[in-house]
Short mmCIF file of C-alpha atoms and ligand atoms in Angstrom, two decimals:
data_model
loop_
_atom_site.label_atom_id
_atom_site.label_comp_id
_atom_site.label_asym_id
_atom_site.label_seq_id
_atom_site.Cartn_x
_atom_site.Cartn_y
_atom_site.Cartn_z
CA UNK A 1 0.00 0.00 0.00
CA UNK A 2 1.45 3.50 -0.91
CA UNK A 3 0.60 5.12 2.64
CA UNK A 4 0.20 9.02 3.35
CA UNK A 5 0.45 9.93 7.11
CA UNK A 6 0.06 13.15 8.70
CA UNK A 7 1.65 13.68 11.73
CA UNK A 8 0.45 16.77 13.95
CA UNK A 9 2.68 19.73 15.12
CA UNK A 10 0.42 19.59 18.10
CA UNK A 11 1.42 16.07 18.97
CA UNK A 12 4.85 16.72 18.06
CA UNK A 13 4.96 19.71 20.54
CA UNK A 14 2.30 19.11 23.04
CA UNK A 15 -0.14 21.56 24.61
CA UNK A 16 0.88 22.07 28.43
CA UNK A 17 4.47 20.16 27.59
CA UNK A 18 7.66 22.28 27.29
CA UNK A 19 8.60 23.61 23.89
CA UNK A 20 12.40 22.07 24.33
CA UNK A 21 13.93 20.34 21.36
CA UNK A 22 14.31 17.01 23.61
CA UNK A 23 10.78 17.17 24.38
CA UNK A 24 10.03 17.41 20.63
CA UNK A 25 12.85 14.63 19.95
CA UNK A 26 10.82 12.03 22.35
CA UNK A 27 7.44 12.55 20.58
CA UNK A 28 9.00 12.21 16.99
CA UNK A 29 11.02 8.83 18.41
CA UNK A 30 7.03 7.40 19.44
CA UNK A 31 5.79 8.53 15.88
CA UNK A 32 8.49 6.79 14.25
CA UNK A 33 8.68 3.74 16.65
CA UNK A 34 5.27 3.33 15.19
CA UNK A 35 5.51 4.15 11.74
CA UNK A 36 8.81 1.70 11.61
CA UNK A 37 6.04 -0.76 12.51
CA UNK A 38 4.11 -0.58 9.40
CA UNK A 39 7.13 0.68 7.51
CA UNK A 40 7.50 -2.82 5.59
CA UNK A 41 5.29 -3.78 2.78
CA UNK A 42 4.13 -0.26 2.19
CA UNK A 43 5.42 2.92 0.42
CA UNK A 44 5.72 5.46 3.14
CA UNK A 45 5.07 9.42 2.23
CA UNK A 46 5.15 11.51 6.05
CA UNK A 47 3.40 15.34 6.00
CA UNK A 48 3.98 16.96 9.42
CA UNK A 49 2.47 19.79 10.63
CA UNK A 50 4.78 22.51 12.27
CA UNK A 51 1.52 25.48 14.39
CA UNK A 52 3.40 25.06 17.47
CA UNK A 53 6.92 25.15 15.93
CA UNK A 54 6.67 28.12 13.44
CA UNK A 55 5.47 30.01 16.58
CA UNK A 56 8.45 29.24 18.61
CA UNK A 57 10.68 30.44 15.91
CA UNK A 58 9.05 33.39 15.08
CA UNK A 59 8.88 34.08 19.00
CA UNK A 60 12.91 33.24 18.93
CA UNK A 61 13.91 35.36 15.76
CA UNK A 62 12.17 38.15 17.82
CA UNK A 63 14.84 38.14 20.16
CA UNK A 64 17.21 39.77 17.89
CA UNK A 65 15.86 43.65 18.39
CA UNK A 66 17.61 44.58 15.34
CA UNK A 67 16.40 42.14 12.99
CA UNK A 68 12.00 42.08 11.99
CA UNK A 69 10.82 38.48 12.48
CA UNK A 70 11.30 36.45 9.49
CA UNK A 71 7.81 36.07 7.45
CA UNK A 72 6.12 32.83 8.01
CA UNK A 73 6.94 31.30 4.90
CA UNK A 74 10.97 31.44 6.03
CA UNK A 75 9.88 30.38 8.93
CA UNK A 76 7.47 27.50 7.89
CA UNK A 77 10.63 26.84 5.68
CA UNK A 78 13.16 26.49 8.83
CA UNK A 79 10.47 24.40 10.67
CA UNK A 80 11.02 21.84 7.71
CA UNK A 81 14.34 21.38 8.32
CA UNK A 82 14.00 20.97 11.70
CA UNK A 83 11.45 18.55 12.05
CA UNK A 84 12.69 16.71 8.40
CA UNK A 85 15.65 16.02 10.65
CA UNK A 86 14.40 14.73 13.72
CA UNK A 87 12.57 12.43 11.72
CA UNK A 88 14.93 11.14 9.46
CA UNK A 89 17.17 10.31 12.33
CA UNK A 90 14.95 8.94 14.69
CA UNK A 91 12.80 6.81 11.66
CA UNK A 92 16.66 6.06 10.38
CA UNK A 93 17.55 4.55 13.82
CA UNK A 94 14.55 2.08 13.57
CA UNK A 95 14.48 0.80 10.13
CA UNK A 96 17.15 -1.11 8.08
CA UNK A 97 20.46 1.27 7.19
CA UNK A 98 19.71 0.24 3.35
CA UNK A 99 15.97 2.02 3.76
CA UNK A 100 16.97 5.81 1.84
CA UNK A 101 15.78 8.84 3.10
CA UNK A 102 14.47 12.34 1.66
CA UNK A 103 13.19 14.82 3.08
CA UNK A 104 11.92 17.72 0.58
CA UNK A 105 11.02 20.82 0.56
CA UNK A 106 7.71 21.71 -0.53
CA UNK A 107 6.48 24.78 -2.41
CA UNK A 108 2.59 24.97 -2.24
CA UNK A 109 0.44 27.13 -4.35
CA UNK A 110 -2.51 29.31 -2.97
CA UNK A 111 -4.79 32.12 -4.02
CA UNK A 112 -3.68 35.14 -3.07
CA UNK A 113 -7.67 36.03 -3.08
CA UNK A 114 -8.27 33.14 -0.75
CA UNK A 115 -10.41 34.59 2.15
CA UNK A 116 -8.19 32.94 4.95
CA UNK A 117 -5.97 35.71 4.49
CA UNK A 118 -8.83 38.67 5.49
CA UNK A 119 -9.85 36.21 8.24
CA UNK A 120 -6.89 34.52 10.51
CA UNK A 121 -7.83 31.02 11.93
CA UNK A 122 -4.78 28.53 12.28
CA UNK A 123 -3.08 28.53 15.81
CA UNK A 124 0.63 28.73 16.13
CA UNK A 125 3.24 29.04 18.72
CA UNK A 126 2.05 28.80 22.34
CA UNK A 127 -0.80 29.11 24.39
CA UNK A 128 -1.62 32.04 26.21
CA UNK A 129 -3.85 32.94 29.12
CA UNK A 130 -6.68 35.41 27.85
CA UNK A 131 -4.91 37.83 29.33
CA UNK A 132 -1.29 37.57 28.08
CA UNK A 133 -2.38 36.39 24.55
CA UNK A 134 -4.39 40.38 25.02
CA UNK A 135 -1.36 41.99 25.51
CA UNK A 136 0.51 40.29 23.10
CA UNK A 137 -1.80 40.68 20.34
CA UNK A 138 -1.71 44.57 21.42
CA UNK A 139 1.91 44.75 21.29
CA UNK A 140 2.60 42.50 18.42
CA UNK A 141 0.11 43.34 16.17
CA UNK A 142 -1.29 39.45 16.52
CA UNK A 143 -4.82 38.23 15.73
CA UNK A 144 -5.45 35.88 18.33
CA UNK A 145 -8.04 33.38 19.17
CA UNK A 146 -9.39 30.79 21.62
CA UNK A 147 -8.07 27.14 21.18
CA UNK A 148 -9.43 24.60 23.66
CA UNK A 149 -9.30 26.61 27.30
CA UNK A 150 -6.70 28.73 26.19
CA UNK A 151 -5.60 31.24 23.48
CA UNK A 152 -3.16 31.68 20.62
CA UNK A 153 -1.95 33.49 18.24
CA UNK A 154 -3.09 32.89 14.86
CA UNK A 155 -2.25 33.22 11.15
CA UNK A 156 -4.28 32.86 7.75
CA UNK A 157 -4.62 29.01 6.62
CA UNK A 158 -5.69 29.51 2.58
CA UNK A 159 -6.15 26.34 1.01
CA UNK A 160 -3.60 24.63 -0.51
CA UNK A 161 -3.84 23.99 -4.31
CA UNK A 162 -0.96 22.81 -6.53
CA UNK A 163 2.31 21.17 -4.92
CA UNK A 164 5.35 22.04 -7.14
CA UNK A 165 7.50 19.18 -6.13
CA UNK A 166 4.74 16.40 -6.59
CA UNK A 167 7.13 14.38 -9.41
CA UNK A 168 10.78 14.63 -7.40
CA UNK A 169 8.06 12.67 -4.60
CA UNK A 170 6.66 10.24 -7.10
CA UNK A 171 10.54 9.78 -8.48
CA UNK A 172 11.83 8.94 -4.98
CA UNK A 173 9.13 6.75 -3.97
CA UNK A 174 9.38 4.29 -7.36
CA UNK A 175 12.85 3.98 -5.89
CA UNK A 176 12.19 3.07 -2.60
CA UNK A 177 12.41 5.54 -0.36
CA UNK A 178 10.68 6.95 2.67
CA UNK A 179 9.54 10.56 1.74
CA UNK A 180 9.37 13.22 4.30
CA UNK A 181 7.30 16.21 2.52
CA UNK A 182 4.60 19.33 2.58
CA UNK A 183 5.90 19.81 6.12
CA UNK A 184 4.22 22.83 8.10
CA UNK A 185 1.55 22.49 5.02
CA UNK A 186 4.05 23.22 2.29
CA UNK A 187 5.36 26.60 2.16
CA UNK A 188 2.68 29.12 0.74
CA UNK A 189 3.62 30.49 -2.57
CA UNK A 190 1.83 32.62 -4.97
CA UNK A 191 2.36 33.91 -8.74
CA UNK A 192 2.44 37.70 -8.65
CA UNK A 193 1.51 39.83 -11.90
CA UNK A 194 5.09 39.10 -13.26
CA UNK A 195 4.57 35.58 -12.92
CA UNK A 196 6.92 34.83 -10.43
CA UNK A 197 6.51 32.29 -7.71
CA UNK A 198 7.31 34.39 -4.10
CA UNK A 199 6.50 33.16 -0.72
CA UNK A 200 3.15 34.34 1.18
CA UNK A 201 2.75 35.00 5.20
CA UNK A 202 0.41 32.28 5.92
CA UNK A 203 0.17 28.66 7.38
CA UNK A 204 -1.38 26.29 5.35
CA UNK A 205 -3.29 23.38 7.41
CA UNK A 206 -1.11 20.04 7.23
CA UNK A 207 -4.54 18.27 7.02
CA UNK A 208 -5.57 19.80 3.91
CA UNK A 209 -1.88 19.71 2.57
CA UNK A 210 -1.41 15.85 3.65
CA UNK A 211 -4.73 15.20 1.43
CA UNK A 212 -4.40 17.02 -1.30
CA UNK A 213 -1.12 15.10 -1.14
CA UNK A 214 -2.59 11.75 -0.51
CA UNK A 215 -5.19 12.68 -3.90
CA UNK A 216 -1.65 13.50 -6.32
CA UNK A 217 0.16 10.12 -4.90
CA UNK A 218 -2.71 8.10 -5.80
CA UNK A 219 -2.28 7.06 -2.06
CA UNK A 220 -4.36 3.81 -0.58
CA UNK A 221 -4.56 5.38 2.83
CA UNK A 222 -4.47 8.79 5.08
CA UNK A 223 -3.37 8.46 8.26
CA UNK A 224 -3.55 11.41 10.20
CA UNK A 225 -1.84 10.93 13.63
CA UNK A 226 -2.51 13.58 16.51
CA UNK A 227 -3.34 14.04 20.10
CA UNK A 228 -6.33 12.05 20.70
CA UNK A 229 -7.51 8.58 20.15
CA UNK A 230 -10.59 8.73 17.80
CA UNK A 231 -13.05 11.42 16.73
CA UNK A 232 -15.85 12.53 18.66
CA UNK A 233 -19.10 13.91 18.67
CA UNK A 234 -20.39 16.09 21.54
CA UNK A 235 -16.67 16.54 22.05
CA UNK A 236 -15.96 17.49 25.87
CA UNK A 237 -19.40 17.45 26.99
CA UNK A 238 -21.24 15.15 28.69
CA UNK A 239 -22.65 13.13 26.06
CA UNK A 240 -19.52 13.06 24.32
CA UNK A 241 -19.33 9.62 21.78
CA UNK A 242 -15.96 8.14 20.44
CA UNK A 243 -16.32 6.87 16.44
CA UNK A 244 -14.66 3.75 15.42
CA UNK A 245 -16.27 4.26 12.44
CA UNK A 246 -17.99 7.01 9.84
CA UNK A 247 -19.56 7.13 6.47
CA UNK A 248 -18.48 10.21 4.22
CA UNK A 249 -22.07 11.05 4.55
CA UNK A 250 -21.84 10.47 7.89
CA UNK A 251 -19.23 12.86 8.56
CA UNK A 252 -20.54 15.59 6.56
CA UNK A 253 -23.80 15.96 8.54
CA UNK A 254 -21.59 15.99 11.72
CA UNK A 255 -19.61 18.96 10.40
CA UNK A 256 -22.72 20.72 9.48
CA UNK A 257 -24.18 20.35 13.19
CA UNK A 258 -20.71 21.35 14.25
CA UNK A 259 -19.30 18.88 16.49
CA UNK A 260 -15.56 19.58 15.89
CA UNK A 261 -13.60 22.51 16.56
CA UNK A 262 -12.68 24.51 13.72
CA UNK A 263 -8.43 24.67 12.85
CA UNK A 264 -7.98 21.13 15.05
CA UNK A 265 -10.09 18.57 14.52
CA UNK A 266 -12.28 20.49 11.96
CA UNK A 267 -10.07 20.26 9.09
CA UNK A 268 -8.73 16.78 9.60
CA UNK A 269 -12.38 15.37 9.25
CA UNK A 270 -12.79 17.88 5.82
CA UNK A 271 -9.21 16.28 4.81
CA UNK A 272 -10.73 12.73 5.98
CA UNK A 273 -14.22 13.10 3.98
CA UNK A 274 -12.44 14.71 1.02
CA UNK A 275 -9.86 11.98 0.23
CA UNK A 276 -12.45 9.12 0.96
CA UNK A 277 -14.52 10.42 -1.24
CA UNK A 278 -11.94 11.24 -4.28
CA UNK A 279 -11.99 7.77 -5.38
CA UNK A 280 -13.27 4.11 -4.18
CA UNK A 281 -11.31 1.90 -1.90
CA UNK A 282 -9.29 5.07 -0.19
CA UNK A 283 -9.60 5.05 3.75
CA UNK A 284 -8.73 7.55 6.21
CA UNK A 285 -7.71 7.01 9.59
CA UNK A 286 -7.56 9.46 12.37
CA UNK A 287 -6.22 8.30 15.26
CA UNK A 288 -3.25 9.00 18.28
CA UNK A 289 0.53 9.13 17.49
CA UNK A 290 0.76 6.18 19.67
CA UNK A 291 -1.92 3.61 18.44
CA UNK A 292 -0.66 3.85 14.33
CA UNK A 293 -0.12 0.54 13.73
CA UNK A 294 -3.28 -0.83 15.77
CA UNK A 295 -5.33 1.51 13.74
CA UNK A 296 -4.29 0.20 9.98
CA UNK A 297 -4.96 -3.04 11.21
CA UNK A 298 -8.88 -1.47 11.74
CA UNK A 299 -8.03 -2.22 15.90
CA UNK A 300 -8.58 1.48 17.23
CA UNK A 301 -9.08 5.45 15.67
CA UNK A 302 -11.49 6.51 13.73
CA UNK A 303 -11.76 5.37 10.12
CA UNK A 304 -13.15 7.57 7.54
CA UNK A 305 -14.97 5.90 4.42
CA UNK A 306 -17.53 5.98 1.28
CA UNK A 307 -20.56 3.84 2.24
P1 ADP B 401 -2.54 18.40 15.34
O1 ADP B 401 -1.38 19.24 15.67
O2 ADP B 401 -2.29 16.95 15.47
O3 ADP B 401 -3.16 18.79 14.01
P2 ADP B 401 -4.75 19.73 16.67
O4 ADP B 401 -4.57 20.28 18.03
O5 ADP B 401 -4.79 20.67 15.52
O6 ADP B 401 -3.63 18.63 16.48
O7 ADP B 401 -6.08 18.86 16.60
C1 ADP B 401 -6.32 17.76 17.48
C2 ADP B 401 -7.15 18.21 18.68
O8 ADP B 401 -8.48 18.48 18.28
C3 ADP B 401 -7.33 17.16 19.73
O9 ADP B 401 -6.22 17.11 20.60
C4 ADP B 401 -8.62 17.63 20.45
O10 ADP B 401 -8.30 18.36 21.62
C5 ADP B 401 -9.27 18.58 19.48
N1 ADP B 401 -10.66 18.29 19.11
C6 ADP B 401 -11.55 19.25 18.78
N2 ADP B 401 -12.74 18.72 18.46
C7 ADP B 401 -12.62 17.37 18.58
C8 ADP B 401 -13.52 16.27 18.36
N3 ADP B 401 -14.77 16.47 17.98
N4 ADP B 401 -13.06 15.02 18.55
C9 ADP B 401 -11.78 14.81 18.95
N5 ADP B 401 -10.88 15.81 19.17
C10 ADP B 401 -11.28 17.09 18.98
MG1 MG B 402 -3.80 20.79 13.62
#
C-alpha cells in the first residue's frame, strides 16, 4: 500500500508540555517507533504539521531587536528542516540502514484572493492565558483566538492547491524511499503579476496539505496521527461519543451540526471526507501518534470511508 500519514505539530509539541527540542525529539522517536512498525510492505510518504513550531521560531527570531521576524513562509521553511531532521534520524535509527531517506522541501500554491488571508484562523506558537495572549496581540500586532481553554496566536490558513514538487516525490518513492514532505503544510507560494513564484505570510493546514497530497500520490490510505484517540461527537461534553467508524455522509452531517472545533479537529475530518470520497477503496484514519499501527490493522481510531 502506498501510505500518506500526517503527523500533527500539536502532537509533536504538546499543549501544556515544554517547547524544548528534547521534548520534541521524544514525541518524533514514538511517531516513528510506530511508523517503523508498518514501515514494511508499504510505500511510506510523512506530512507533518509545524503550528506550534513556526510560533516558537518566530517568538525566537524576535529576540534579535535589530532584525524584523522572518515572514512565516521562512519560517514554515526552517520548521522543515527541523522537524525533516528529527525524523529522518529517529525513523533512520529504527528501520534497516539500506531504507533511503528524503526529506523535501515543498512549495505549495494558494490564491492570493483566498479569504483565509482577510480572516486569521490557524493557531501557532504557544498558548496564552486570555490575558497575556491580550497583551501580546496589542503589542505585536497578533490576531489571536481561543483554542481549547486557552488562546493563541493565529495566522491565515488559505487552502492549498498545486504542490510544485509532486514528481521529485513520485521519483523517490518508485525507488524506494521513505519521503518526508509538505511539512508545516508546504510553504505558501503565490504567482504575482510578473509571474513569479514568491512566498506568502500564511500557514497552510497540514490536514488539507497531507490530502491534497494523498489525492496526487494516488495514495491507498491517510493516516492522520494527533493528540487524541478517535473522533468525537459532543466533544468534551457530557454526552460526548468516540467513532470507530464514519460514512463520508456520515461525517458531513456531523460537520454541518458542528461537532468539531474549527483549525484542530475540523479540518482533519474535511481532509478525511475529502480523500475518501476522491476515489473508491481510499480510507482515512484518524487516530493518536501512539496507536498507528493498531489503527491500519482497523483495531482502534477513527476510520473515515464511502458507504
Ligand atoms: P494536530 O497538531 O495533530 O493537528 P490539533 O490540536 O490541531 O492537532 O487537533 C487535534 C485536537 O483536536 C485534539 O487534541 C482535540 O483536543 C481537538 N478536538 C476538537 N474537536 C474534537 C472532536 N470532535 N473530537 C476529537 N478531538 C477534537
Ligand atoms: Mg492541527
Amino acid at each position: 500500500m502506498r501510505i500518506v500519514i500526517a503527523l500533527g505539530g500539536n502532537a509533536l509539541l504538546r499543549r501544556g508540555e515544554p517547547l524544548t527540542a528534547e521534548n520534541q525529539r521524544q514525541n518524533v522517536r514514538i511517531a516513528c517507533e510506530q511508523i517503523a512498525k508498518i514501515y514494511p510492505n508499504n510505500e511510506l510518504v510523512i506530512a507533518h504539521g509545524n503550528g506550534p513550531q513556526v510560533g516558537l521560531l518566530a517568538l525566537q527570531g524576535a529576540a534579535y531587536k535589530d532584525v524584523p521576524t522572518y515572514p512565516l513562509d521562512v519560517l514554515g521553511a526552517e520548521s522543515v528542516g527541523m522537524i525533516g531532521y528529527m525524523i529522518q534520524q529517529e525513523l533512520g535509527n529504527l528501520v534497516p540502514f539500506e531504507v533511503p531517506f528524503a526529506t523535501l522541501l515543498s512549495q505549495v500554491e494558494v490564491d492570493i484572493n483566498d479569504p483565509a488571508f482577510k480572516n486569521p484562523t490557524k493557531p501557532i506558537g504557544p498558548v496564552y492565558t486570555k490575558e497575556e495572549a491580550e497583551r501580546l496581540a496589542k503589542e505585536k500586532n497578533w490576531s489571536i483566538a481561543q483554542d481549547g481553554d486557552k488562546y493563541r496566536r493565529v495566522v491565515p490558513s488559505p487552502l492549498p492547491k498545486r504542490i510544485f514538487e509532486i514528481r521529485p516525490v513520485k521519483w523517490l518513492l518508485e525507488k524506494g524511499s521513505i519521503v518526508i514532505c509538505a511539512g508545516g503544510g508546504g510553504i505558501p507560494t503565490y504567482y504575482d503579476e510578473h509571474h513569479n513564484l514568491q512566498g506568502v505570510e500564511a500557514v497552510i493546514d497540514k490536514d488539507f496539505a497531507s490530502e491534497l497530497l494523498a489525492e496526487n500520490l494516488d495514495a491507498d490510505f491517510l493516516i492522520i496521527l494527533t493528540a487524541v484517540e478517535k473522533v468525537a461527537i459532543n466533544f468534551g461534553k457530557p454526552e460526548e461519543k468516540w467513532l470507530d467508524d464514519l460514512e463520508t455522509e456520515e461525517a458531513r452531517k456531523y460537520i454541518k451540526e458542528g461537532h468539531f472545533a474549527p483549525g484542530s479537529m475540523l479540518p482533519k475530518v474535511q481532509a478525511a471526507v475529502k480523500f475518501a470520497e476522491s476515489k473508491p477503496g481510499r480510507t482515512a484514519l484518524i487516530t493518536l501518534l501512539e496507536k498507528a499501527k493498531d489503527g491500519i490493522q482497523g483495531k482502534t481510531g477513527t476510520h473515515i470511508h464511502l458507504a
